[in-house]
Each structure stands twice: as C-alpha cells, then as structure tokens.
PDB file of N, CA and C in Angstrom:
ATOM      1  N   PRO A  23      -9.366 -14.671  -0.487  1.00  0.00           N
ATOM      2  CA  PRO A  23     -10.089 -15.016   0.737  1.00  0.00           C
ATOM      3  C   PRO A  23      -9.329 -16.035   1.580  1.00  0.00           C
ATOM      4  N   GLU A  24      -8.731 -17.024   0.916  1.00  0.00           N
ATOM      5  CA  GLU A  24      -7.984 -18.034   1.660  1.00  0.00           C
ATOM      6  C   GLU A  24      -6.745 -17.425   2.299  1.00  0.00           C
ATOM      7  N   ASP A  25      -6.074 -16.535   1.565  1.00  0.00           N
ATOM      8  CA  ASP A  25      -4.900 -15.862   2.111  1.00  0.00           C
ATOM      9  C   ASP A  25      -5.269 -15.068   3.359  1.00  0.00           C
ATOM     10  N   LYS A  26      -6.387 -14.371   3.283  1.00  0.00           N
ATOM     11  CA  LYS A  26      -6.839 -13.567   4.416  1.00  0.00           C
ATOM     12  C   LYS A  26      -7.052 -14.454   5.644  1.00  0.00           C
ATOM     13  N   ALA A  27      -7.708 -15.574   5.459  1.00  0.00           N
ATOM     14  CA  ALA A  27      -7.949 -16.499   6.563  1.00  0.00           C
ATOM     15  C   ALA A  27      -6.638 -17.046   7.118  1.00  0.00           C
ATOM     16  N   ASN A  28      -5.692 -17.358   6.248  1.00  0.00           N
ATOM     17  CA  ASN A  28      -4.394 -17.873   6.690  1.00  0.00           C
ATOM     18  C   ASN A  28      -3.629 -16.812   7.492  1.00  0.00           C
ATOM     19  N   ILE A  29      -3.673 -15.587   7.013  1.00  0.00           N
ATOM     20  CA  ILE A  29      -2.993 -14.495   7.720  1.00  0.00           C
ATOM     21  C   ILE A  29      -3.630 -14.288   9.089  1.00  0.00           C
ATOM     22  N   LEU A  30      -4.944 -14.269   9.144  1.00  0.00           N
ATOM     23  CA  LEU A  30      -5.643 -14.088  10.415  1.00  0.00           C
ATOM     24  C   LEU A  30      -5.291 -15.211  11.399  1.00  0.00           C
ATOM     25  N   ARG A  31      -5.257 -16.431  10.933  1.00  0.00           N
ATOM     26  CA  ARG A  31      -4.881 -17.560  11.803  1.00  0.00           C
ATOM     27  C   ARG A  31      -3.448 -17.398  12.311  1.00  0.00           C
ATOM     28  N   ALA A  32      -2.556 -16.969  11.433  1.00  0.00           N
ATOM     29  CA  ALA A  32      -1.156 -16.791  11.837  1.00  0.00           C
ATOM     30  C   ALA A  32      -1.025 -15.679  12.883  1.00  0.00           C
ATOM     31  N   VAL A  33      -1.755 -14.598  12.686  1.00  0.00           N
ATOM     32  CA  VAL A  33      -1.721 -13.498  13.655  1.00  0.00           C
ATOM     33  C   VAL A  33      -2.269 -13.970  14.994  1.00  0.00           C
ATOM     34  N   GLU A  34      -3.391 -14.647  14.973  1.00  0.00           N
ATOM     35  CA  GLU A  34      -3.990 -15.150  16.214  1.00  0.00           C
ATOM     36  C   GLU A  34      -3.046 -16.119  16.927  1.00  0.00           C
ATOM     37  N   ALA A  35      -2.355 -16.938  16.173  1.00  0.00           N
ATOM     38  CA  ALA A  35      -1.446 -17.916  16.772  1.00  0.00           C
ATOM     39  C   ALA A  35      -0.206 -17.261  17.369  1.00  0.00           C
ATOM     40  N   SER A  36       0.224 -16.142  16.813  1.00  0.00           N
ATOM     41  CA  SER A  36       1.458 -15.524  17.291  1.00  0.00           C
ATOM     42  C   SER A  36       1.208 -14.497  18.392  1.00  0.00           C
ATOM     43  N   VAL A  37       0.506 -13.409  18.091  1.00  0.00           N
ATOM     44  CA  VAL A  37       0.334 -12.350  19.095  1.00  0.00           C
ATOM     45  C   VAL A  37      -1.127 -12.021  19.371  1.00  0.00           C
ATOM     46  N   GLY A  38      -2.009 -12.365  18.477  1.00  0.00           N
ATOM     47  CA  GLY A  38      -3.416 -12.007  18.619  1.00  0.00           C
ATOM     48  C   GLY A  38      -3.706 -10.687  17.930  1.00  0.00           C
ATOM     49  N   VAL A  39      -4.910 -10.535  17.464  1.00  0.00           N
ATOM     50  CA  VAL A  39      -5.295  -9.329  16.722  1.00  0.00           C
ATOM     51  C   VAL A  39      -5.227  -8.093  17.615  1.00  0.00           C
ATOM     52  N   GLY A  40      -5.688  -8.225  18.865  1.00  0.00           N
ATOM     53  CA  GLY A  40      -5.666  -7.076  19.777  1.00  0.00           C
ATOM     54  C   GLY A  40      -4.266  -6.557  20.012  1.00  0.00           C
ATOM     55  N   GLU A  41      -3.335  -7.448  20.263  1.00  0.00           N
ATOM     56  CA  GLU A  41      -1.948  -7.040  20.492  1.00  0.00           C
ATOM     57  C   GLU A  41      -1.335  -6.470  19.218  1.00  0.00           C
ATOM     58  N   LEU A  42      -1.656  -7.051  18.077  1.00  0.00           N
ATOM     59  CA  LEU A  42      -1.154  -6.523  16.809  1.00  0.00           C
ATOM     60  C   LEU A  42      -1.658  -5.105  16.585  1.00  0.00           C
ATOM     61  N   ASP A  43      -2.932  -4.865  16.891  1.00  0.00           N
ATOM     62  CA  ASP A  43      -3.486  -3.508  16.784  1.00  0.00           C
ATOM     63  C   ASP A  43      -2.699  -2.531  17.646  1.00  0.00           C
ATOM     64  N   LYS A  44      -2.406  -2.926  18.881  1.00  0.00           N
ATOM     65  CA  LYS A  44      -1.643  -2.063  19.793  1.00  0.00           C
ATOM     66  C   LYS A  44      -0.263  -1.758  19.230  1.00  0.00           C
ATOM     67  N   GLN A  45       0.395  -2.796  18.692  1.00  0.00           N
ATOM     68  CA  GLN A  45       1.736  -2.600  18.136  1.00  0.00           C
ATOM     69  C   GLN A  45       1.703  -1.664  16.932  1.00  0.00           C
ATOM     70  N   VAL A  46       0.713  -1.843  16.074  1.00  0.00           N
ATOM     71  CA  VAL A  46       0.602  -0.993  14.884  1.00  0.00           C
ATOM     72  C   VAL A  46       0.343   0.455  15.299  1.00  0.00           C
ATOM     73  N   LEU A  47      -0.563   0.673  16.245  1.00  0.00           N
ATOM     74  CA  LEU A  47      -0.847   2.031  16.708  1.00  0.00           C
ATOM     75  C   LEU A  47       0.373   2.668  17.353  1.00  0.00           C
ATOM     76  N   ARG A  48       1.114   1.889  18.137  1.00  0.00           N
ATOM     77  CA  ARG A  48       2.326   2.408  18.774  1.00  0.00           C
ATOM     78  C   ARG A  48       3.336   2.851  17.710  1.00  0.00           C
ATOM     79  N   GLU A  49       3.531   2.036  16.685  1.00  0.00           N
ATOM     80  CA  GLU A  49       4.466   2.377  15.612  1.00  0.00           C
ATOM     81  C   GLU A  49       3.973   3.580  14.804  1.00  0.00           C
ATOM     82  N   LEU A  50       2.680   3.647  14.565  1.00  0.00           N
ATOM     83  CA  LEU A  50       2.116   4.778  13.832  1.00  0.00           C
ATOM     84  C   LEU A  50       2.313   6.075  14.605  1.00  0.00           C
ATOM     85  N   ARG A  51       2.058   6.060  15.902  1.00  0.00           N
ATOM     86  CA  ARG A  51       2.260   7.258  16.728  1.00  0.00           C
ATOM     87  C   ARG A  51       3.721   7.666  16.743  1.00  0.00           C
ATOM     88  N   SER A  52       4.602   6.690  16.806  1.00  0.00           N
ATOM     89  CA  SER A  52       6.032   6.983  16.784  1.00  0.00           C
ATOM     90  C   SER A  52       6.429   7.615  15.456  1.00  0.00           C
ATOM     91  N   TRP A  53       5.923   7.063  14.366  1.00  0.00           N
ATOM     92  CA  TRP A  53       6.215   7.629  13.044  1.00  0.00           C
ATOM     93  C   TRP A  53       5.656   9.046  12.940  1.00  0.00           C
ATOM     94  N   LEU A  54       4.442   9.266  13.430  1.00  0.00           N
ATOM     95  CA  LEU A  54       3.853  10.609  13.383  1.00  0.00           C
ATOM     96  C   LEU A  54       4.683  11.609  14.171  1.00  0.00           C
ATOM     97  N   ALA A  55       5.185  11.197  15.315  1.00  0.00           N
ATOM     98  CA  ALA A  55       6.026  12.088  16.121  1.00  0.00           C
ATOM     99  C   ALA A  55       7.300  12.453  15.363  1.00  0.00           C
ATOM    100  N   ARG A  56       7.925  11.474  14.721  1.00  0.00           N
ATOM    101  CA  ARG A  56       9.145  11.763  13.947  1.00  0.00           C
ATOM    102  C   ARG A  56       8.830  12.669  12.757  1.00  0.00           C
ATOM    103  N   ALA A  57       7.750  12.367  12.042  1.00  0.00           N
ATOM    104  CA  ALA A  57       7.377  13.174  10.881  1.00  0.00           C
ATOM    105  C   ALA A  57       7.015  14.595  11.311  1.00  0.00           C
ATOM    106  N   GLY A  58       6.301  14.713  12.414  1.00  0.00           N
ATOM    107  CA  GLY A  58       5.935  16.035  12.926  1.00  0.00           C
ATOM    108  C   GLY A  58       7.154  16.835  13.342  1.00  0.00           C
ATOM    109  N   SER A  59       8.104  16.178  13.990  1.00  0.00           N
ATOM    110  CA  SER A  59       9.340  16.858  14.393  1.00  0.00           C
ATOM    111  C   SER A  59      10.120  17.348  13.178  1.00  0.00           C
ATOM    112  N   SER A  60      10.181  16.528  12.146  1.00  0.00           N
ATOM    113  CA  SER A  60      10.870  16.935  10.916  1.00  0.00           C
ATOM    114  C   SER A  60      10.164  18.115  10.256  1.00  0.00           C
ATOM    115  N   ALA A  61       8.843  18.047  10.199  1.00  0.00           N
ATOM    116  CA  ALA A  61       8.073  19.136   9.592  1.00  0.00           C
ATOM    117  C   ALA A  61       8.238  20.422  10.391  1.00  0.00           C
ATOM    118  N   LEU A  62       8.248  20.314  11.715  1.00  0.00           N
ATOM    119  CA  LEU A  62       8.407  21.503  12.551  1.00  0.00           C
ATOM    120  C   LEU A  62       9.803  22.095  12.406  1.00  0.00           C
ATOM    121  N   ALA A  63      10.809  21.254  12.204  1.00  0.00           N
ATOM    122  CA  ALA A  63      12.164  21.759  11.976  1.00  0.00           C
ATOM    123  C   ALA A  63      12.213  22.584  10.692  1.00  0.00           C
ATOM    124  N   ALA A  64      11.420  22.181   9.702  1.00  0.00           N
ATOM    125  CA  ALA A  64      11.369  22.911   8.434  1.00  0.00           C
ATOM    126  C   ALA A  64      10.517  24.170   8.538  1.00  0.00           C
ATOM    127  N   GLU A  65       9.531  24.162   9.455  1.00  0.00           N
ATOM    128  CA  GLU A  65       8.629  25.301   9.637  1.00  0.00           C
ATOM    129  C   GLU A  65       8.526  25.643  11.120  1.00  0.00           C
ATOM    130  N   PRO A  66       9.568  26.215  11.705  1.00  0.00           N
ATOM    131  CA  PRO A  66       9.561  26.438  13.152  1.00  0.00           C
ATOM    132  C   PRO A  66       8.484  27.407  13.642  1.00  0.00           C
ATOM    133  N   ASP A  67       7.918  28.197  12.767  1.00  0.00           N
ATOM    134  CA  ASP A  67       6.867  29.138  13.169  1.00  0.00           C
ATOM    135  C   ASP A  67       5.465  28.588  12.945  1.00  0.00           C
ATOM    136  N   ASN A  68       5.345  27.309  12.684  1.00  0.00           N
ATOM    137  CA  ASN A  68       4.031  26.676  12.484  1.00  0.00           C
ATOM    138  C   ASN A  68       3.488  26.289  13.857  1.00  0.00           C
ATOM    139  N   TRP A  69       2.767  27.226  14.493  1.00  0.00           N
ATOM    140  CA  TRP A  69       2.329  27.035  15.870  1.00  0.00           C
ATOM    141  C   TRP A  69       1.255  25.966  15.984  1.00  0.00           C
ATOM    142  N   GLY A  70       0.424  25.824  14.974  1.00  0.00           N
ATOM    143  CA  GLY A  70      -0.582  24.762  14.989  1.00  0.00           C
ATOM    144  C   GLY A  70       0.070  23.393  14.984  1.00  0.00           C
ATOM    145  N   LEU A  71       1.113  23.241  14.193  1.00  0.00           N
ATOM    146  CA  LEU A  71       1.846  21.977  14.151  1.00  0.00           C
ATOM    147  C   LEU A  71       2.533  21.725  15.489  1.00  0.00           C
ATOM    148  N   ALA A  72       3.108  22.770  16.071  1.00  0.00           N
ATOM    149  CA  ALA A  72       3.762  22.619  17.379  1.00  0.00           C
ATOM    150  C   ALA A  72       2.757  22.141  18.424  1.00  0.00           C
ATOM    151  N   ASN A  73       1.565  22.701  18.408  1.00  0.00           N
ATOM    152  CA  ASN A  73       0.533  22.306  19.361  1.00  0.00           C
ATOM    153  C   ASN A  73       0.097  20.860  19.123  1.00  0.00           C
ATOM    154  N   ALA A  74      -0.130  20.495  17.866  1.00  0.00           N
ATOM    155  CA  ALA A  74      -0.561  19.135  17.548  1.00  0.00           C
ATOM    156  C   ALA A  74       0.516  18.112  17.925  1.00  0.00           C
ATOM    157  N   LEU A  75       1.764  18.432  17.645  1.00  0.00           N
ATOM    158  CA  LEU A  75       2.858  17.528  17.993  1.00  0.00           C
ATOM    159  C   LEU A  75       2.990  17.425  19.509  1.00  0.00           C
ATOM    160  N   GLY A  76       2.801  18.541  20.202  1.00  0.00           N
ATOM    161  CA  GLY A  76       2.817  18.510  21.666  1.00  0.00           C
ATOM    162  C   GLY A  76       1.741  17.594  22.224  1.00  0.00           C
ATOM    163  N   ARG A  77       0.538  17.667  21.648  1.00  0.00           N
ATOM    164  CA  ARG A  77      -0.555  16.791  22.097  1.00  0.00           C
ATOM    165  C   ARG A  77      -0.207  15.316  21.861  1.00  0.00           C
ATOM    166  N   LEU A  78       0.358  15.031  20.694  1.00  0.00           N
ATOM    167  CA  LEU A  78       0.735  13.654  20.376  1.00  0.00           C
ATOM    168  C   LEU A  78       1.769  13.135  21.367  1.00  0.00           C
ATOM    169  N   LEU A  79       2.792  13.929  21.630  1.00  0.00           N
ATOM    170  CA  LEU A  79       3.834  13.503  22.560  1.00  0.00           C
ATOM    171  C   LEU A  79       3.271  13.341  23.968  1.00  0.00           C
ATOM    172  N   LYS A  80       2.340  14.206  24.350  1.00  0.00           N
ATOM    173  CA  LYS A  80       1.721  14.087  25.669  1.00  0.00           C
ATOM    174  C   LYS A  80       0.964  12.768  25.792  1.00  0.00           C
ATOM    175  N   THR A  81       0.230  12.382  24.741  1.00  0.00           N
ATOM    176  CA  THR A  81      -0.506  11.120  24.798  1.00  0.00           C
ATOM    177  C   THR A  81       0.437   9.922  24.881  1.00  0.00           C
ATOM    178  N   GLN A  82       1.669  10.109  24.440  1.00  0.00           N
ATOM    179  CA  GLN A  82       2.670   9.041  24.522  1.00  0.00           C
ATOM    180  C   GLN A  82       3.403   9.060  25.867  1.00  0.00           C
ATOM    181  N   GLY A  83       3.019  10.000  26.740  1.00  0.00           N
ATOM    182  CA  GLY A  83       3.679  10.115  28.032  1.00  0.00           C
ATOM    183  C   GLY A  83       5.014  10.837  27.961  1.00  0.00           C
ATOM    184  N   ARG A  84       5.293  11.503  26.860  1.00  0.00           N
ATOM    185  CA  ARG A  84       6.571  12.186  26.649  1.00  0.00           C
ATOM    186  C   ARG A  84       6.411  13.667  26.998  1.00  0.00           C
ATOM    187  N   HIS A  85       6.067  13.915  28.272  1.00  0.00           N
ATOM    188  CA  HIS A  85       5.712  15.254  28.741  1.00  0.00           C
ATOM    189  C   HIS A  85       6.861  16.251  28.628  1.00  0.00           C
ATOM    190  N   ASP A  86       8.074  15.814  28.895  1.00  0.00           N
ATOM    191  CA  ASP A  86       9.223  16.724  28.814  1.00  0.00           C
ATOM    192  C   ASP A  86       9.441  17.226  27.391  1.00  0.00           C
ATOM    193  N   GLU A  87       9.102  16.412  26.401  1.00  0.00           N
ATOM    194  CA  GLU A  87       9.228  16.822  25.002  1.00  0.00           C
ATOM    195  C   GLU A  87       8.031  17.659  24.565  1.00  0.00           C
ATOM    196  N   ALA A  88       6.873  17.406  25.162  1.00  0.00           N
ATOM    197  CA  ALA A  88       5.650  18.118  24.775  1.00  0.00           C
ATOM    198  C   ALA A  88       5.639  19.555  25.285  1.00  0.00           C
ATOM    199  N   GLU A  89       6.144  19.764  26.484  1.00  0.00           N
ATOM    200  CA  GLU A  89       6.044  21.092  27.112  1.00  0.00           C
ATOM    201  C   GLU A  89       6.638  22.220  26.267  1.00  0.00           C
ATOM    202  N   PRO A  90       7.872  22.091  25.744  1.00  0.00           N
ATOM    203  CA  PRO A  90       8.398  23.209  24.949  1.00  0.00           C
ATOM    204  C   PRO A  90       7.579  23.474  23.683  1.00  0.00           C
ATOM    205  N   LEU A  91       6.946  22.438  23.145  1.00  0.00           N
ATOM    206  CA  LEU A  91       6.110  22.620  21.963  1.00  0.00           C
ATOM    207  C   LEU A  91       4.834  23.386  22.319  1.00  0.00           C
ATOM    208  N   TYR A  92       4.262  23.066  23.468  1.00  0.00           N
ATOM    209  CA  TYR A  92       3.101  23.823  23.938  1.00  0.00           C
ATOM    210  C   TYR A  92       3.474  25.287  24.174  1.00  0.00           C
ATOM    211  N   ARG A  93       4.649  25.505  24.757  1.00  0.00           N
ATOM    212  CA  ARG A  93       5.099  26.888  24.999  1.00  0.00           C
ATOM    213  C   ARG A  93       5.305  27.644  23.677  1.00  0.00           C
ATOM    214  N   LEU A  94       5.867  26.972  22.691  1.00  0.00           N
ATOM    215  CA  LEU A  94       6.055  27.579  21.377  1.00  0.00           C
ATOM    216  C   LEU A  94       4.713  27.934  20.752  1.00  0.00           C
ATOM    217  N   ALA A  95       3.753  27.018  20.850  1.00  0.00           N
ATOM    218  CA  ALA A  95       2.422  27.270  20.287  1.00  0.00           C
ATOM    219  C   ALA A  95       1.751  28.442  21.003  1.00  0.00           C
ATOM    220  N   LEU A  96       1.874  28.488  22.328  1.00  0.00           N
ATOM    221  CA  LEU A  96       1.279  29.586  23.091  1.00  0.00           C
ATOM    222  C   LEU A  96       1.925  30.917  22.723  1.00  0.00           C
ATOM    223  N   LYS A  97       3.239  30.919  22.602  1.00  0.00           N
ATOM    224  CA  LYS A  97       3.953  32.150  22.222  1.00  0.00           C
ATOM    225  C   LYS A  97       3.452  32.654  20.868  1.00  0.00           C
ATOM    226  N   GLY A  98       3.280  31.742  19.925  1.00  0.00           N
ATOM    227  CA  GLY A  98       2.789  32.129  18.608  1.00  0.00           C
ATOM    228  C   GLY A  98       1.375  32.685  18.665  1.00  0.00           C
ATOM    229  N   ARG A  99       0.512  32.044  19.460  1.00  0.00           N
ATOM    230  CA  ARG A  99      -0.863  32.540  19.601  1.00  0.00           C
ATOM    231  C   ARG A  99      -0.882  33.905  20.283  1.00  0.00           C
ATOM    232  N   GLU A 100      -0.014  34.094  21.276  1.00  0.00           N
ATOM    233  CA  GLU A 100       0.062  35.396  21.938  1.00  0.00           C
ATOM    234  C   GLU A 100       0.505  36.479  20.961  1.00  0.00           C
ATOM    235  N   GLU A 101       1.472  36.145  20.105  1.00  0.00           N
ATOM    236  CA  GLU A 101       1.923  37.121  19.104  1.00  0.00           C
ATOM    237  C   GLU A 101       0.816  37.421  18.105  1.00  0.00           C
ATOM    238  N   GLN A 102       0.035  36.428  17.768  1.00  0.00           N
ATOM    239  CA  GLN A 102      -1.032  36.577  16.783  1.00  0.00           C
ATOM    240  C   GLN A 102      -2.251  37.284  17.368  1.00  0.00           C
ATOM    241  N   LEU A 103      -2.655  36.900  18.578  1.00  0.00           N
ATOM    242  CA  LEU A 103      -3.909  37.382  19.147  1.00  0.00           C
ATOM    243  C   LEU A 103      -3.737  38.429  20.251  1.00  0.00           C
ATOM    244  N   GLY A 104      -2.558  38.484  20.829  1.00  0.00           N
ATOM    245  CA  GLY A 104      -2.327  39.365  21.973  1.00  0.00           C
ATOM    246  C   GLY A 104      -2.349  38.560  23.248  1.00  0.00           C
ATOM    247  N   ALA A 105      -1.558  39.018  24.211  1.00  0.00           N
ATOM    248  CA  ALA A 105      -1.388  38.276  25.473  1.00  0.00           C
ATOM    249  C   ALA A 105      -2.649  38.244  26.316  1.00  0.00           C
ATOM    250  N   ASN A 106      -3.573  39.177  26.094  1.00  0.00           N
ATOM    251  CA  ASN A 106      -4.794  39.239  26.912  1.00  0.00           C
ATOM    252  C   ASN A 106      -6.005  38.602  26.239  1.00  0.00           C
ATOM    253  N   HIS A 107      -5.791  37.966  25.114  1.00  0.00           N
ATOM    254  CA  HIS A 107      -6.896  37.299  24.426  1.00  0.00           C
ATOM    255  C   HIS A 107      -7.314  36.066  25.222  1.00  0.00           C
ATOM    256  N   PRO A 108      -8.628  35.756  25.286  1.00  0.00           N
ATOM    257  CA  PRO A 108      -9.073  34.587  26.065  1.00  0.00           C
ATOM    258  C   PRO A 108      -8.394  33.275  25.705  1.00  0.00           C
ATOM    259  N   GLU A 109      -7.984  33.101  24.462  1.00  0.00           N
ATOM    260  CA  GLU A 109      -7.333  31.847  24.060  1.00  0.00           C
ATOM    261  C   GLU A 109      -5.873  31.757  24.502  1.00  0.00           C
ATOM    262  N   THR A 110      -5.337  32.850  25.042  1.00  0.00           N
ATOM    263  CA  THR A 110      -3.931  32.823  25.450  1.00  0.00           C
ATOM    264  C   THR A 110      -3.765  32.994  26.957  1.00  0.00           C
ATOM    265  N   LEU A 111      -4.860  33.101  27.651  1.00  0.00           N
ATOM    266  CA  LEU A 111      -4.754  33.289  29.122  1.00  0.00           C
ATOM    267  C   LEU A 111      -4.529  31.986  29.834  1.00  0.00           C
TER     268      LEU A 111
END
C-alpha cells in the first residue's frame, strides 16, 4: 500500500495520471499496429485482420497506411461473398 501511494505521488509530480494514461495508450496502440502488421505478413489472406489493422491505423491518423488494408479486406470479402453482396457494395 505504501509503495502504491509513493508511485502515485511520483507520477503526479512528474507527468500526472492523465498524461501517463495517454502515453500508455499511445504506446499500446503503436505496439498493436506493429504486432498486427507482423501477423498480417504471416497471414496475408486474413481479411478480418487486415480490416481490424486498417481501423487501428485510421484511429491513429495513419490514413495512407490504412487504405490499402481496407482495400485488401474488401477484396477478400468480395471474393468470399460476391461483388454484389450488400456488405461489399
């Protein structure tokens, strides 16, 4: 309990809990993007992963990187469901 209080005081004195949360989330999203890219390289036909990674990159403002992943996911869905299916229009 004392350690926890000391850590909290140190965080508040340096950057604050809110800023620390932002930094941790930023690093987590960055790690997820790298892990997703590695997984997609191993499974290039995993269209669900391509779509999820595209969404993650879009939320990070990395639109140029997200677009080809969205296109890959759409291509896979079109192959699976057909080009005229409501989910691919």
